[in-house]
Tab-separated table of N, CA and C in Angstrom:
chain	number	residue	atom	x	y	z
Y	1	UNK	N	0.848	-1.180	0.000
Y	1	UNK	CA	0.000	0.000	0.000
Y	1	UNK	C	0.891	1.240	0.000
Y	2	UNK	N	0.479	2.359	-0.788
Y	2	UNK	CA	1.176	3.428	-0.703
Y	2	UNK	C	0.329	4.822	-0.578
Y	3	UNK	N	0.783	4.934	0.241
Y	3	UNK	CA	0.420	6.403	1.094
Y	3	UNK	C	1.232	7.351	1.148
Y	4	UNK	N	0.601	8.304	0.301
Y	4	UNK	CA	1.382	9.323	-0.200
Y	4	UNK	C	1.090	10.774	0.778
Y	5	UNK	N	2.101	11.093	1.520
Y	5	UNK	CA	2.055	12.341	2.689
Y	5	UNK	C	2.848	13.787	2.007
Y	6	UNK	N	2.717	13.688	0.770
Y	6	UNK	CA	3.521	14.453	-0.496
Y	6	UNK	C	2.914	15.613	0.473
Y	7	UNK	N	1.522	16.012	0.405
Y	7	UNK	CA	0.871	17.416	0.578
Y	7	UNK	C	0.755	17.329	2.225
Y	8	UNK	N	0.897	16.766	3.041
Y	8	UNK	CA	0.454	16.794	4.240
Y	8	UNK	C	1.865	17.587	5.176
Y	9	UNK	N	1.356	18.611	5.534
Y	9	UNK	CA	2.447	19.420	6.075
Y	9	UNK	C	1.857	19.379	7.881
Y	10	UNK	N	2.864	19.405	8.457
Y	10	UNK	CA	2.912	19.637	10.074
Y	10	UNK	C	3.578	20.864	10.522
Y	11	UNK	N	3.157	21.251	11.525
Y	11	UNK	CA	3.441	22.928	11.770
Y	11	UNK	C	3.842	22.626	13.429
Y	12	UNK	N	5.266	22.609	13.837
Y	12	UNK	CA	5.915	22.366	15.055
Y	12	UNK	C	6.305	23.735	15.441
Y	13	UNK	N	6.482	23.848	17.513
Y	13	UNK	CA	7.476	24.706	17.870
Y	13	UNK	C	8.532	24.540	18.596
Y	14	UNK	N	9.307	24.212	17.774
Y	14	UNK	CA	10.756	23.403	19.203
Y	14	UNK	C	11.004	24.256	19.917
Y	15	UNK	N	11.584	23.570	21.338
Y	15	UNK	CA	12.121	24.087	22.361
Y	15	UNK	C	13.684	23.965	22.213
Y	16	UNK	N	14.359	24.107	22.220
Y	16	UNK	CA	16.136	24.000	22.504
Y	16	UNK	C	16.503	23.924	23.912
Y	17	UNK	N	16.436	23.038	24.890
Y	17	UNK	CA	16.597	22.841	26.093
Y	17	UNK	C	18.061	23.334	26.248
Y	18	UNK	N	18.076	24.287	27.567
Y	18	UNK	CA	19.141	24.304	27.859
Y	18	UNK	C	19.915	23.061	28.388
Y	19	UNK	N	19.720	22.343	29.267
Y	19	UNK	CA	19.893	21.242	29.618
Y	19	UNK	C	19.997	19.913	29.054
Y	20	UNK	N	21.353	20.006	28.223
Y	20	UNK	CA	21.179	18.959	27.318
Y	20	UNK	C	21.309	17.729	27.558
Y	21	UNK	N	20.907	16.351	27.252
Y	21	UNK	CA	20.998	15.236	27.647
Y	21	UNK	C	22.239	14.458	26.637
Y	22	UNK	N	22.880	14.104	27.218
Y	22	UNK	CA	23.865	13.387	26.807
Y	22	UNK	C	23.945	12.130	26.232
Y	23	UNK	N	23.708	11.988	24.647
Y	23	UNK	CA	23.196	10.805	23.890
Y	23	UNK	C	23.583	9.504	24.238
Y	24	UNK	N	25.057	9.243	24.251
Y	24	UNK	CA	25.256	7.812	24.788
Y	24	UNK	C	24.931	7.725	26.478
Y	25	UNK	N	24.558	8.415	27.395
Y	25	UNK	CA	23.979	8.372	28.487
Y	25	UNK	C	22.928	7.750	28.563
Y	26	UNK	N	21.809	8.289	27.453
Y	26	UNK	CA	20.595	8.238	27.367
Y	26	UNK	C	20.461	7.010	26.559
Y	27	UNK	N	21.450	6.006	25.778
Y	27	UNK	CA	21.454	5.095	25.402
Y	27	UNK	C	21.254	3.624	26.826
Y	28	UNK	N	22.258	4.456	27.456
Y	28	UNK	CA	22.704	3.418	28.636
Y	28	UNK	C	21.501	3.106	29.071
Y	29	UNK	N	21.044	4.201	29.596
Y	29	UNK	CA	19.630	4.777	30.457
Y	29	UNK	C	18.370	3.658	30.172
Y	30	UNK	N	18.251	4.003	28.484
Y	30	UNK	CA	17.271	3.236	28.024
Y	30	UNK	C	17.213	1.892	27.492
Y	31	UNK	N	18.760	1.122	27.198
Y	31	UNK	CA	18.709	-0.349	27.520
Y	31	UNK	C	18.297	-0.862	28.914
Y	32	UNK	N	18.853	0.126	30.227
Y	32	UNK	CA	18.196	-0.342	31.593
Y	32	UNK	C	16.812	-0.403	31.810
Y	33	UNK	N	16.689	0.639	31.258
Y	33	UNK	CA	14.413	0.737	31.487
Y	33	UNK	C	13.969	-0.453	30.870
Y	34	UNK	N	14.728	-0.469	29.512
Y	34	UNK	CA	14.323	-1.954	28.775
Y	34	UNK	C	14.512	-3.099	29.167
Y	35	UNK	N	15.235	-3.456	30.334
Y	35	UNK	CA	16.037	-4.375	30.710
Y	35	UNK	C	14.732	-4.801	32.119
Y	36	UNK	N	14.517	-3.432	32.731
Y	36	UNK	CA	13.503	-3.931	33.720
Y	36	UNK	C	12.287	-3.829	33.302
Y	37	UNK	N	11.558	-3.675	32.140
Y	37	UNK	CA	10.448	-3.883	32.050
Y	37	UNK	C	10.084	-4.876	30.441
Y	38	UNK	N	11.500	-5.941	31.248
Y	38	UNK	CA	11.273	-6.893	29.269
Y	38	UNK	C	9.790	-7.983	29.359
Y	39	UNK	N	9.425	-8.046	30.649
Y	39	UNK	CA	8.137	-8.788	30.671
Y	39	UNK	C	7.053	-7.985	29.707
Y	40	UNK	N	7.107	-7.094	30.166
Y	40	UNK	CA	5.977	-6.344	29.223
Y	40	UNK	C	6.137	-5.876	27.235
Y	41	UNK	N	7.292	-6.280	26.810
Y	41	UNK	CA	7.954	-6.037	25.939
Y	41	UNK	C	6.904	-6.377	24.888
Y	42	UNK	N	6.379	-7.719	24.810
Y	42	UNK	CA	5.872	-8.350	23.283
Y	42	UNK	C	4.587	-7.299	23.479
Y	43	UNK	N	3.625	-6.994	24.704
Y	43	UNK	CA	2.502	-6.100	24.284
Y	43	UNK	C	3.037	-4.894	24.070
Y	44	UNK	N	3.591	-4.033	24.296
Y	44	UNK	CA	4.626	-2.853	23.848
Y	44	UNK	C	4.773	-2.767	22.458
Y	45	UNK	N	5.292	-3.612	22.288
Y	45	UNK	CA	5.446	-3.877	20.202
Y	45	UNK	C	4.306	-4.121	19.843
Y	46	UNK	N	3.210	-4.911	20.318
Y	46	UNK	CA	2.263	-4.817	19.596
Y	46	UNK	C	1.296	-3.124	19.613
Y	47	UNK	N	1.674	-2.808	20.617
Y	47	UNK	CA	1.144	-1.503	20.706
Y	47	UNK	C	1.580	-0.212	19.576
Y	48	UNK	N	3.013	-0.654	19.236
Y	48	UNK	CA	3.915	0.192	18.866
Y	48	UNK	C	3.617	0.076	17.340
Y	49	UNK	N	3.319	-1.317	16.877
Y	49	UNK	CA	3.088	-1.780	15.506
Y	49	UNK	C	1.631	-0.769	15.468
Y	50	UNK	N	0.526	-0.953	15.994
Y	50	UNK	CA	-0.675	-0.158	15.251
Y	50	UNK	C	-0.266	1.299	15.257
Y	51	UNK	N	0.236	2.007	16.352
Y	51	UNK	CA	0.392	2.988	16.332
Y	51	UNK	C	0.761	3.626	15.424
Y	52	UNK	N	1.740	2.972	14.819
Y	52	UNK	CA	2.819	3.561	13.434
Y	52	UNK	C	1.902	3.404	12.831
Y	53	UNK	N	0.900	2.243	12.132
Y	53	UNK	CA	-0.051	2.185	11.442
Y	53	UNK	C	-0.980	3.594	11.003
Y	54	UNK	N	-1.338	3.868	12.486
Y	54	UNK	CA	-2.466	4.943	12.548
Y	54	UNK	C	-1.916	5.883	12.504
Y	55	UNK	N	-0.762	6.171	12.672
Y	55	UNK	CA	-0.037	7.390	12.811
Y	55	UNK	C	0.286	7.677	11.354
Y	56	UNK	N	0.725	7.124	10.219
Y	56	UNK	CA	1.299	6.851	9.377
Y	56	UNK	C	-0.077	7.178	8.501
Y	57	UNK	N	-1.048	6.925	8.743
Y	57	UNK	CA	-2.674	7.559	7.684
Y	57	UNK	C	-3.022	8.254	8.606
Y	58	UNK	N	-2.498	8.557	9.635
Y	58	UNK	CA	-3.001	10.134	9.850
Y	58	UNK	C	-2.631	11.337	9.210
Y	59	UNK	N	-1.396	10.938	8.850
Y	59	UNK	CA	-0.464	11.824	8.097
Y	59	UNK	C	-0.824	11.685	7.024
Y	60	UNK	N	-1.019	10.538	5.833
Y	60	UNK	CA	-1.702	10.840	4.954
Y	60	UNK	C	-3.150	11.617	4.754
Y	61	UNK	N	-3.797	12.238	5.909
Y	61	UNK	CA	-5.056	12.240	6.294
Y	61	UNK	C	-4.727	13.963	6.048
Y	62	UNK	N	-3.566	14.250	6.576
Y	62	UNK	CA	-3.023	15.592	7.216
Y	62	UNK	C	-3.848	16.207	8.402
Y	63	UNK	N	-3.875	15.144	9.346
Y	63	UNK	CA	-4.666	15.126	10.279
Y	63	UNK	C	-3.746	15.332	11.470
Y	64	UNK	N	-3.817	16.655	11.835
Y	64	UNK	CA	-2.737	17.026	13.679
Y	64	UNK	C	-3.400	16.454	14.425
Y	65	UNK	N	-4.790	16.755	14.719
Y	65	UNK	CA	-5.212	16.324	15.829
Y	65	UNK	C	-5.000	14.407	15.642
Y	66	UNK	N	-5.327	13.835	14.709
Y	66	UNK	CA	-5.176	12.543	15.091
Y	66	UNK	C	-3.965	11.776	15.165
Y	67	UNK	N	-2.905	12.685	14.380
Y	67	UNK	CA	-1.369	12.660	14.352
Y	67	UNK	C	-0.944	12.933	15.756
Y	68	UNK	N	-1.195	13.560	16.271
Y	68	UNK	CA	-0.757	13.969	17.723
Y	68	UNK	C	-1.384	12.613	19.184
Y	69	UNK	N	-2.101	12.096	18.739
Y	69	UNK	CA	-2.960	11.019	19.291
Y	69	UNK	C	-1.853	9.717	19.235
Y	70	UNK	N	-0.945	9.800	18.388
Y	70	UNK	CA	-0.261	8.668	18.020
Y	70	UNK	C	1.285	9.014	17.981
Y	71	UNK	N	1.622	9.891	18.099
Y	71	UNK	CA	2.903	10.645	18.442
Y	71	UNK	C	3.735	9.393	19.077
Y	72	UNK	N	4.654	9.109	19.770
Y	72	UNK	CA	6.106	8.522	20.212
Y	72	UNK	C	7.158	8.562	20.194
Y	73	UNK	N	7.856	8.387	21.281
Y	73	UNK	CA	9.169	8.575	21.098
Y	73	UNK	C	9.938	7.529	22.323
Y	74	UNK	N	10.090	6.131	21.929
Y	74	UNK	CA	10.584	5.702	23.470
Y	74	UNK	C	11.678	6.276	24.330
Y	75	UNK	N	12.681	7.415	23.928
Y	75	UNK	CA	13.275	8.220	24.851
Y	75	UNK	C	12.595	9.356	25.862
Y	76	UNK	N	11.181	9.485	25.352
Y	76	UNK	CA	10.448	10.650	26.360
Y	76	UNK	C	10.664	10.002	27.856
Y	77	UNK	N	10.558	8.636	27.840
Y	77	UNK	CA	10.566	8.441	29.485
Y	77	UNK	C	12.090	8.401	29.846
Y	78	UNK	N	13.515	8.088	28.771
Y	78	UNK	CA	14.340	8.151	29.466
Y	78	UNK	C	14.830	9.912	29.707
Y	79	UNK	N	14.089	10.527	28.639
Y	79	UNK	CA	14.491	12.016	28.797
Y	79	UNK	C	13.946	12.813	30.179
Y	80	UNK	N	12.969	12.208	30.329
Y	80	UNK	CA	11.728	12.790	31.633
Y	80	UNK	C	12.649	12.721	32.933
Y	81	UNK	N	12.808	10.940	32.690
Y	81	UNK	CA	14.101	10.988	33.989
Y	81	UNK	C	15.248	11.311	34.369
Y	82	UNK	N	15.859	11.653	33.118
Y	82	UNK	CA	17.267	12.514	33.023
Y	82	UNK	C	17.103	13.548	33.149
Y	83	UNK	N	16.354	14.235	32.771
Y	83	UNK	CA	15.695	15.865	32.870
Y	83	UNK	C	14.762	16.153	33.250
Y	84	UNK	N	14.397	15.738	34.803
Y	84	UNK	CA	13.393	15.979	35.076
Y	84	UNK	C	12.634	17.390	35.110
Y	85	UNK	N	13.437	18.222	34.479
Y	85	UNK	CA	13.057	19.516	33.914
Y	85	UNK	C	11.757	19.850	32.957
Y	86	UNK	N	11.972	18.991	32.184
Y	86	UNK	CA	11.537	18.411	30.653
Y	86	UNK	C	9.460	18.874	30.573
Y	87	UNK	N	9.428	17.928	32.154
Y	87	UNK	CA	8.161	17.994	32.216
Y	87	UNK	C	7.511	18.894	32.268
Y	88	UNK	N	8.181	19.904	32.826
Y	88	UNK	CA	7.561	21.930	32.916
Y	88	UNK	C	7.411	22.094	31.826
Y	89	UNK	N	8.404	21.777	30.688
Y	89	UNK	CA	8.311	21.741	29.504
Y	89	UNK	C	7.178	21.551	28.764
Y	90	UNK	N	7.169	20.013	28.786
Y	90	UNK	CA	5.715	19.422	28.245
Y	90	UNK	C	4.760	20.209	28.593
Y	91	UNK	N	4.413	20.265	29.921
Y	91	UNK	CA	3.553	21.069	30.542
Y	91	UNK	C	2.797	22.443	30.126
Y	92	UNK	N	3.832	23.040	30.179
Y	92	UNK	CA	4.113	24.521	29.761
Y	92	UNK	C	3.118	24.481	28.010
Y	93	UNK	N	4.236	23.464	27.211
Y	93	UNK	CA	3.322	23.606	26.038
Y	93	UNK	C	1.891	22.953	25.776
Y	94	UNK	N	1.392	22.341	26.425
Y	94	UNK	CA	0.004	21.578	26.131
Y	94	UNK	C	-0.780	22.802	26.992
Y	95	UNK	N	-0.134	23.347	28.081
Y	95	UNK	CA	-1.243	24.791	28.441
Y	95	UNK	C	-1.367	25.548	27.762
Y	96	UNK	N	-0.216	26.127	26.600
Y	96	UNK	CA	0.033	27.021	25.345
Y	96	UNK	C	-0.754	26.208	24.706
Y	97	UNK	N	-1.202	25.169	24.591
Y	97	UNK	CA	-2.075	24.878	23.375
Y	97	UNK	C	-1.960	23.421	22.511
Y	98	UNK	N	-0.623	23.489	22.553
Y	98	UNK	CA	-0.007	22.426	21.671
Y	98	UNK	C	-0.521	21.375	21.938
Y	99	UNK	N	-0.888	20.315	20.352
Y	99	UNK	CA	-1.840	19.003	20.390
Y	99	UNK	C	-0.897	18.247	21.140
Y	100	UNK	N	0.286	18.117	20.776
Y	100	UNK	CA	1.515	17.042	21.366
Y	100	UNK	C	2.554	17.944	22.150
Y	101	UNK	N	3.248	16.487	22.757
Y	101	UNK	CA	4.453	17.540	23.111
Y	101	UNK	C	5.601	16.209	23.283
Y	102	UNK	N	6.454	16.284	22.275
Y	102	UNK	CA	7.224	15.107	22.582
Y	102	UNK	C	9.143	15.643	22.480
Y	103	UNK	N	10.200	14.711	22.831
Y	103	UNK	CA	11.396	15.274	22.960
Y	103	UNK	C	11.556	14.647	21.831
Y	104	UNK	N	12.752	15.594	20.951
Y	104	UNK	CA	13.372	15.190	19.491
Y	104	UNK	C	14.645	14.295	20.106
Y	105	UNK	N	14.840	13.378	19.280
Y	105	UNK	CA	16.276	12.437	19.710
Y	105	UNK	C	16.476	12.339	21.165
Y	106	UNK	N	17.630	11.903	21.663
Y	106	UNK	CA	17.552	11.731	22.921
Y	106	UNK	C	16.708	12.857	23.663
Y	107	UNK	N	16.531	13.678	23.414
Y	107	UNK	CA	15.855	14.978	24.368
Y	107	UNK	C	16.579	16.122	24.679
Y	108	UNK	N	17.285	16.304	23.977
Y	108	UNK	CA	17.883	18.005	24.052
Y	108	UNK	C	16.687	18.938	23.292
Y	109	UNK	N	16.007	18.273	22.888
Y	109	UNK	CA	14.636	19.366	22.251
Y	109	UNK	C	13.889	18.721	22.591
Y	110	UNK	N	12.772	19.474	22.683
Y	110	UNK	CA	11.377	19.365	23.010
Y	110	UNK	C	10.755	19.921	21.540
Y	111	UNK	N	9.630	18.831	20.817
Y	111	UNK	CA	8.540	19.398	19.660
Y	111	UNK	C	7.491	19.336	20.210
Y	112	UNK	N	6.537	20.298	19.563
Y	112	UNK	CA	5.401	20.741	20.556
Y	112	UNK	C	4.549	20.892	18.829
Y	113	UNK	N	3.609	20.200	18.817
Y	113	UNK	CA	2.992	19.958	17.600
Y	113	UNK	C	2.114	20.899	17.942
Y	114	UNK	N	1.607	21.537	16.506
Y	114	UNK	CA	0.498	22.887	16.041
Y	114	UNK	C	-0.447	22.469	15.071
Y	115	UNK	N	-2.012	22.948	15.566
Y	115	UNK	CA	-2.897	22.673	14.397
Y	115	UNK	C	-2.877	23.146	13.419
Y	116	UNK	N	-2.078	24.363	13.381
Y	116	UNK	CA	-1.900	25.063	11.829
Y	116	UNK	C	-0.467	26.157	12.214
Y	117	UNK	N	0.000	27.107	10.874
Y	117	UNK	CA	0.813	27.734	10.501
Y	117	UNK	C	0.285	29.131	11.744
Y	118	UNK	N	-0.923	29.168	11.724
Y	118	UNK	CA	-1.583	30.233	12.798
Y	118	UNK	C	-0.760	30.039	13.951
Y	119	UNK	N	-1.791	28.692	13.952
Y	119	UNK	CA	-1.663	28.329	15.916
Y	119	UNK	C	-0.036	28.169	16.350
Y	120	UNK	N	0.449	27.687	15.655
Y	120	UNK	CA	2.640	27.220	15.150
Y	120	UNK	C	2.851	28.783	15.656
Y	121	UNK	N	2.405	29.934	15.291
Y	121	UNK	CA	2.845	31.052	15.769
Y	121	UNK	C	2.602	31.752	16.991
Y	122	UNK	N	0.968	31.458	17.583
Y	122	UNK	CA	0.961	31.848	18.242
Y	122	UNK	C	1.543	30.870	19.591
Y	123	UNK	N	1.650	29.662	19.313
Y	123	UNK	CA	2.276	28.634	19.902
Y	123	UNK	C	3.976	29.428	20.498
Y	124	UNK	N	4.352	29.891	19.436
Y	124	UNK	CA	5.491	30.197	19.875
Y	124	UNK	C	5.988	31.193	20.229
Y	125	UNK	N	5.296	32.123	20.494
Y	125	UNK	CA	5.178	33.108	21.321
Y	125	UNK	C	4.714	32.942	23.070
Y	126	UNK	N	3.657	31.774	22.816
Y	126	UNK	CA	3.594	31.806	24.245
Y	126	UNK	C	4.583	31.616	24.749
Y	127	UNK	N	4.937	29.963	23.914
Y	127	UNK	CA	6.703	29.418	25.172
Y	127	UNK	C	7.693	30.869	25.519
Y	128	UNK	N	7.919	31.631	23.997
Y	128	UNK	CA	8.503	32.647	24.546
Y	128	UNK	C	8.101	33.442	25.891
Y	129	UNK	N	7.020	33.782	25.365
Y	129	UNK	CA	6.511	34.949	26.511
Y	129	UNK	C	6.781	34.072	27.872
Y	130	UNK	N	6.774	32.400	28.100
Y	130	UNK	CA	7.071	31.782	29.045
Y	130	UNK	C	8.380	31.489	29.406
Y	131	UNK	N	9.363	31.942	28.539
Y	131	UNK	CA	11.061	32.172	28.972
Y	131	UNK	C	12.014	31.221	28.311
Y	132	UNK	N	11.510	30.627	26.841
Y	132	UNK	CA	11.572	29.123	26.889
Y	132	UNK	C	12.325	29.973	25.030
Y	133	UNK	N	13.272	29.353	24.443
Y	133	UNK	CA	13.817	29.260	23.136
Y	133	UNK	C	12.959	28.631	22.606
Y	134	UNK	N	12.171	29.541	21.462
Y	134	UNK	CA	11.024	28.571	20.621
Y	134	UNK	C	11.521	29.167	19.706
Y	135	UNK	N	10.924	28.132	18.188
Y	135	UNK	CA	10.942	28.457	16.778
Y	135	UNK	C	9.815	27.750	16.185
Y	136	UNK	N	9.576	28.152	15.031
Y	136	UNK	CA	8.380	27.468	14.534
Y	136	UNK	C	8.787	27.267	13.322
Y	137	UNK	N	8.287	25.462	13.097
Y	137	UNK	CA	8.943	24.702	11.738
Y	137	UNK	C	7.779	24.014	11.263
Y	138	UNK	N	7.771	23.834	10.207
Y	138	UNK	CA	7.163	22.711	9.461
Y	138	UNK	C	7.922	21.524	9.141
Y	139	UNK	N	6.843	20.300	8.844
Y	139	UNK	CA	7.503	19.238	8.247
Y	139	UNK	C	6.599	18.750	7.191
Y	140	UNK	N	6.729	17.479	6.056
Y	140	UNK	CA	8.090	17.159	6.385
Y	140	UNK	C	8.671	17.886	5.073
Y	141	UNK	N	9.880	17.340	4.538
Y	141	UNK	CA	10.461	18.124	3.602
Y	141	UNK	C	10.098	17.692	1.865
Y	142	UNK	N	9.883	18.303	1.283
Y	142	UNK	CA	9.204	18.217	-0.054
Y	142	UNK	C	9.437	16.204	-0.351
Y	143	UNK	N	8.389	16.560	-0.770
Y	143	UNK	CA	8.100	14.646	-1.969
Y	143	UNK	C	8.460	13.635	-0.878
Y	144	UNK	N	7.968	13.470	0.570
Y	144	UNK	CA	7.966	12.498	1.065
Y	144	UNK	C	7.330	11.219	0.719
Y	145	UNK	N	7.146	9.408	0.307
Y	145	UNK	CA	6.524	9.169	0.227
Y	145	UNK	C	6.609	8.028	1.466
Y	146	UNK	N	5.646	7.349	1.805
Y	146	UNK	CA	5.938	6.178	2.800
Y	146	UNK	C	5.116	4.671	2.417
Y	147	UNK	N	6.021	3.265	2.272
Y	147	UNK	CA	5.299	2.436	1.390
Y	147	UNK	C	5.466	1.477	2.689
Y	148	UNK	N	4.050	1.019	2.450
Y	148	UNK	CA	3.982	-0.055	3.280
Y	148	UNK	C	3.682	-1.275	2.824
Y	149	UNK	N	4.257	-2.428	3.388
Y	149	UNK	CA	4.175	-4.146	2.619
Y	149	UNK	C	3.187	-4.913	3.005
């Protein structure tokens, strides 16, 4: 099946954490979390498999709100605990508005998903006005396509 997300644009406001998390740290970090919670592992993947599913025609959908419903990142919990900062963060942006709020790569950024190019702005003004390094981006980058087997 092919699902074409060519036209489907997303409107983000990253944060740039001062507090950066240290990638092979956050590697360590998150083989241990994985390590104590491998009982639960096979429903996890199965969880993880639809998600991408739904997440993946949401985006063909160009759907934030249901894109944001399906969001992930399995470093948010090792970032949360390394930085327990993070969460003011999150916080901060889902009171500003934002549908999502998840950390980019290990978590030296925070993305804070927008229903539109509007809201992406006024989104990022709040974090500002809240003391916080914001910018406002779109994704993804021209002629994406995504094929599934």
């Amino acid at each position: 099946q092919n699902l074409n997300i060519e036209n489907s644009k997303l409107y983000w406001v990253l944060i740039f954490c001062k507090d950066g998390i240290d990638t092979a740290l956050a590697y360590k970090q998150f083989d241990l979390m994985q390590k104590i919670n491998t009982g639960k592992n096979s429903q996890v993947k199965s969880q993880v498999k639809d998600t991408q599913e739904t997440l993946i025609k949401a985006l063909a959908k160009n759907n934030p709100n249901l894109v944001s419903l399906n969001l992930h990142n399995d470093f948010n919990q090792v970032a949360l605990y390394m930085n327990p900062k993070l969460a003011k963060t999150f916080k901060t942006g889902k009171n500003c508005g934002a549908l999502a709020a998840m950390v980019c790569g290990s978590g030296s950024t925070v993305a804070l998903l927008a229903k539109n190019a509007t809201h992406a702005h006024k989104l990022q003004n709040a974090m500002r006005d809240s003391g916080y390094n914001a910018i406002k981006v779109f994704s993804p980058a021209p002629k994406p396509k995504i094929f599934i087997k």
